[in-house]
Amino acid sequence: MSDELRARSIRGQLLTFTDRTLTDPADLTRHLDRSREIGYSVSDSDYLDGWQ
């Protein structure tokens, strides 16, 4: 994801799907930075409860 697209996405409304959904822009930015650094990301019930 380009930096421009990422910035536009984070500026928009961040919806809550579960209690693990990242909805704070700073938290999401840190998560995305870390994902970019290590080359992958893991979803752990942040969209659907109980799904990884």
N, CA, C and O atoms as CSV, one atom per row, in Angstrom:
chain,resi,resn,atom,element,x,y,z
A,1,MET,N,N,0.854,-1.166,0.000
A,1,MET,CA,C,0.000,0.000,0.000
A,1,MET,C,C,0.903,1.233,0.000
A,1,MET,O,O,1.856,1.320,0.775
A,2,SER,N,N,0.595,2.158,-0.860
A,2,SER,CA,C,1.391,3.385,-0.916
A,2,SER,C,C,1.161,4.219,0.340
A,2,SER,O,O,0.132,4.092,1.004
A,3,ASP,N,N,2.132,5.072,0.656
A,3,ASP,CA,C,1.995,5.957,1.814
A,3,ASP,C,C,0.793,6.876,1.661
A,3,ASP,O,O,0.103,7.168,2.638
A,4,GLU,N,N,0.542,7.333,0.439
A,4,GLU,CA,C,-0.592,8.232,0.190
A,4,GLU,C,C,-1.925,7.526,0.450
A,4,GLU,O,O,-2.803,8.082,1.110
A,5,LEU,N,N,-2.076,6.318,-0.060
A,5,LEU,CA,C,-3.315,5.565,0.156
A,5,LEU,C,C,-3.497,5.243,1.636
A,5,LEU,O,O,-4.605,5.330,2.164
A,6,ARG,N,N,-2.432,4.879,2.285
A,6,ARG,CA,C,-2.499,4.576,3.713
A,6,ARG,C,C,-2.947,5.800,4.506
A,6,ARG,O,O,-3.811,5.685,5.374
A,7,ALA,N,N,-2.381,6.955,4.226
A,7,ALA,CA,C,-2.750,8.188,4.932
A,7,ALA,C,C,-4.219,8.531,4.695
A,7,ALA,O,O,-4.921,8.920,5.629
A,8,ARG,N,N,-4.689,8.392,3.456
A,8,ARG,CA,C,-6.102,8.675,3.162
A,8,ARG,C,C,-7.022,7.703,3.884
A,8,ARG,O,O,-8.072,8.100,4.389
A,9,SER,N,N,-6.641,6.449,3.937
A,9,SER,CA,C,-7.468,5.434,4.597
A,9,SER,C,C,-7.560,5.678,6.096
A,9,SER,O,O,-8.632,5.536,6.685
A,10,ILE,N,N,-6.462,6.039,6.706
A,10,ILE,CA,C,-6.445,6.276,8.150
A,10,ILE,C,C,-7.204,7.545,8.506
A,10,ILE,O,O,-7.786,7.633,9.587
A,11,ARG,N,N,-7.207,8.526,7.614
A,11,ARG,CA,C,-7.954,9.765,7.865
A,11,ARG,C,C,-9.457,9.535,7.837
A,11,ARG,O,O,-10.217,10.295,8.438
A,12,GLY,N,N,-9.884,8.497,7.145
A,12,GLY,CA,C,-11.313,8.204,7.056
A,12,GLY,C,C,-11.827,7.586,8.345
A,12,GLY,O,O,-11.077,7.394,9.302
A,13,GLN,N,N,-13.107,7.280,8.355
A,13,GLN,CA,C,-13.728,6.667,9.529
A,13,GLN,C,C,-13.231,5.232,9.682
A,13,GLN,O,O,-13.302,4.441,8.741
A,14,LEU,N,N,-12.733,4.903,10.860
A,14,LEU,CA,C,-12.269,3.550,11.149
A,14,LEU,C,C,-13.374,2.822,11.906
A,14,LEU,O,O,-13.677,3.153,13.052
A,15,LEU,N,N,-13.965,1.839,11.260
A,15,LEU,CA,C,-15.104,1.117,11.832
A,15,LEU,C,C,-14.650,0.050,12.824
A,15,LEU,O,O,-13.578,-0.535,12.674
A,16,THR,N,N,-15.464,-0.193,13.824
A,16,THR,CA,C,-15.209,-1.240,14.806
A,16,THR,C,C,-16.021,-2.476,14.427
A,16,THR,O,O,-17.241,-2.402,14.279
A,17,PHE,N,N,-15.339,-3.611,14.270
A,17,PHE,CA,C,-16.007,-4.872,13.961
A,17,PHE,C,C,-16.024,-5.794,15.178
A,17,PHE,O,O,-17.006,-6.499,15.412
A,18,THR,N,N,-14.939,-5.788,15.952
A,18,THR,CA,C,-14.855,-6.559,17.197
A,18,THR,C,C,-14.119,-5.700,18.217
A,18,THR,O,O,-13.679,-4.595,17.902
A,19,ASP,N,N,-13.988,-6.206,19.433
A,19,ASP,CA,C,-13.266,-5.440,20.451
A,19,ASP,C,C,-11.762,-5.412,20.199
A,19,ASP,O,O,-11.033,-4.716,20.904
A,20,ARG,N,N,-11.289,-6.157,19.206
A,20,ARG,CA,C,-9.863,-6.179,18.858
A,20,ARG,C,C,-9.541,-5.329,17.620
A,20,ARG,O,O,-8.378,-5.223,17.232
A,21,THR,N,N,-10.547,-4.733,17.009
A,21,THR,CA,C,-10.342,-3.902,15.824
A,21,THR,C,C,-9.549,-2.651,16.187
A,21,THR,O,O,-9.872,-1.968,17.158
A,22,LEU,N,N,-8.517,-2.353,15.411
A,22,LEU,CA,C,-7.737,-1.131,15.631
A,22,LEU,C,C,-8.510,0.050,15.057
A,22,LEU,O,O,-8.723,0.128,13.847
A,23,THR,N,N,-8.927,0.958,15.915
A,23,THR,CA,C,-9.685,2.129,15.470
A,23,THR,C,C,-8.989,3.433,15.812
A,23,THR,O,O,-9.455,4.500,15.412
A,24,ASP,N,N,-7.896,3.375,16.536
A,24,ASP,CA,C,-7.117,4.569,16.845
A,24,ASP,C,C,-6.080,4.756,15.733
A,24,ASP,O,O,-5.284,3.850,15.486
A,25,PRO,N,N,-6.071,5.911,15.059
A,25,PRO,CA,C,-5.138,6.119,13.947
A,25,PRO,C,C,-3.677,5.873,14.320
A,25,PRO,O,O,-2.930,5.311,13.518
A,26,ALA,N,N,-3.256,6.276,15.508
A,26,ALA,CA,C,-1.860,6.074,15.919
A,26,ALA,C,C,-1.554,4.588,16.090
A,26,ALA,O,O,-0.493,4.123,15.672
A,27,ASP,N,N,-2.470,3.843,16.696
A,27,ASP,CA,C,-2.280,2.397,16.858
A,27,ASP,C,C,-2.221,1.701,15.507
A,27,ASP,O,O,-1.374,0.837,15.283
A,28,LEU,N,N,-3.116,2.079,14.615
A,28,LEU,CA,C,-3.143,1.471,13.291
A,28,LEU,C,C,-1.870,1.801,12.515
A,28,LEU,O,O,-1.327,0.939,11.824
A,29,THR,N,N,-1.397,3.021,12.622
A,29,THR,CA,C,-0.156,3.421,11.954
A,29,THR,C,C,1.018,2.586,12.458
A,29,THR,O,O,1.824,2.109,11.660
A,30,ARG,N,N,1.122,2.406,13.771
A,30,ARG,CA,C,2.201,1.576,14.333
A,30,ARG,C,C,2.097,0.133,13.826
A,30,ARG,O,O,3.105,-0.479,13.474
A,31,HIS,N,N,0.886,-0.400,13.794
A,31,HIS,CA,C,0.682,-1.770,13.312
A,31,HIS,C,C,1.099,-1.892,11.839
A,31,HIS,O,O,1.775,-2.849,11.460
A,32,LEU,N,N,0.701,-0.937,11.026
A,32,LEU,CA,C,1.051,-0.976,9.605
A,32,LEU,C,C,2.551,-0.797,9.390
A,32,LEU,O,O,3.134,-1.441,8.518
A,33,ASP,N,N,3.177,0.074,10.182
A,33,ASP,CA,C,4.636,0.247,10.096
A,33,ASP,C,C,5.345,-1.062,10.411
A,33,ASP,O,O,6.273,-1.461,9.708
A,34,ARG,N,N,4.902,-1.723,11.467
A,34,ARG,CA,C,5.512,-2.997,11.865
A,34,ARG,C,C,5.274,-4.061,10.794
A,34,ARG,O,O,6.179,-4.835,10.485
A,35,SER,N,N,4.083,-4.107,10.233
A,35,SER,CA,C,3.780,-5.072,9.172
A,35,SER,C,C,4.673,-4.851,7.960
A,35,SER,O,O,5.166,-5.806,7.358
A,36,ARG,N,N,4.874,-3.604,7.611
A,36,ARG,CA,C,5.743,-3.286,6.477
A,36,ARG,C,C,7.180,-3.706,6.782
A,36,ARG,O,O,7.880,-4.227,5.914
A,37,GLU,N,N,7.609,-3.478,8.012
A,37,GLU,CA,C,8.970,-3.806,8.429
A,37,GLU,C,C,9.247,-5.304,8.348
A,37,GLU,O,O,10.297,-5.715,7.853
A,38,ILE,N,N,8.309,-6.126,8.834
A,38,ILE,CA,C,8.548,-7.572,8.851
A,38,ILE,C,C,8.022,-8.287,7.609
A,38,ILE,O,O,8.350,-9.449,7.371
A,39,GLY,N,N,7.206,-7.591,6.818
A,39,GLY,CA,C,6.766,-8.148,5.548
A,39,GLY,C,C,5.441,-8.895,5.570
A,39,GLY,O,O,5.032,-9.457,4.554
A,40,TYR,N,N,4.767,-8.910,6.710
A,40,TYR,CA,C,3.464,-9.574,6.770
A,40,TYR,C,C,2.674,-9.062,7.970
A,40,TYR,O,O,3.203,-8.356,8.828
A,41,SER,N,N,1.398,-9.433,8.011
A,41,SER,CA,C,0.529,-9.076,9.126
A,41,SER,C,C,-0.379,-10.260,9.429
A,41,SER,O,O,-0.712,-11.042,8.538
A,42,VAL,N,N,-0.772,-10.385,10.681
A,42,VAL,CA,C,-1.658,-11.459,11.104
A,42,VAL,C,C,-2.944,-10.851,11.641
A,42,VAL,O,O,-2.918,-9.930,12.457
A,43,SER,N,N,-4.062,-11.375,11.176
A,43,SER,CA,C,-5.362,-10.941,11.676
A,43,SER,C,C,-5.783,-11.886,12.795
A,43,SER,O,O,-5.881,-13.095,12.586
A,44,ASP,N,N,-6.031,-11.337,13.981
A,44,ASP,CA,C,-6.421,-12.153,15.129
A,44,ASP,C,C,-7.724,-11.626,15.710
A,44,ASP,O,O,-7.728,-10.864,16.676
A,45,SER,N,N,-8.822,-12.044,15.107
A,45,SER,CA,C,-10.174,-11.672,15.558
A,45,SER,C,C,-10.436,-10.172,15.510
A,45,SER,O,O,-11.262,-9.663,16.268
A,46,ASP,N,N,-9.742,-9.462,14.628
A,46,ASP,CA,C,-9.981,-8.018,14.543
A,46,ASP,C,C,-11.120,-7.679,13.588
A,46,ASP,O,O,-11.619,-6.553,13.587
A,47,TYR,N,N,-11.531,-8.650,12.779
A,47,TYR,CA,C,-12.647,-8.426,11.859
A,47,TYR,C,C,-13.836,-9.314,12.211
A,47,TYR,O,O,-14.979,-8.857,12.229
A,48,LEU,N,N,-13.559,-10.581,12.488
A,48,LEU,CA,C,-14.600,-11.537,12.898
A,48,LEU,C,C,-14.158,-12.205,14.190
A,48,LEU,O,O,-13.059,-12.756,14.257
A,49,ASP,N,N,-14.998,-12.163,15.213
A,49,ASP,CA,C,-14.668,-12.798,16.487
A,49,ASP,C,C,-14.342,-14.270,16.303
A,49,ASP,O,O,-15.077,-15.001,15.639
A,50,GLY,N,N,-13.234,-14.699,16.897
A,50,GLY,CA,C,-12.858,-16.104,16.876
A,50,GLY,C,C,-12.112,-16.555,15.634
A,50,GLY,O,O,-11.722,-17.720,15.554
A,51,TRP,N,N,-11.899,-15.678,14.664
A,51,TRP,CA,C,-11.212,-16.044,13.413
A,51,TRP,C,C,-9.806,-15.489,13.423
A,51,TRP,O,O,-9.569,-14.356,13.843
A,52,GLN,N,N,-8.882,-16.301,12.957
A,52,GLN,CA,C,-7.493,-15.864,12.839
A,52,GLN,C,C,-7.045,-15.986,11.415
A,52,GLN,O,O,-5.899,-15.667,11.099
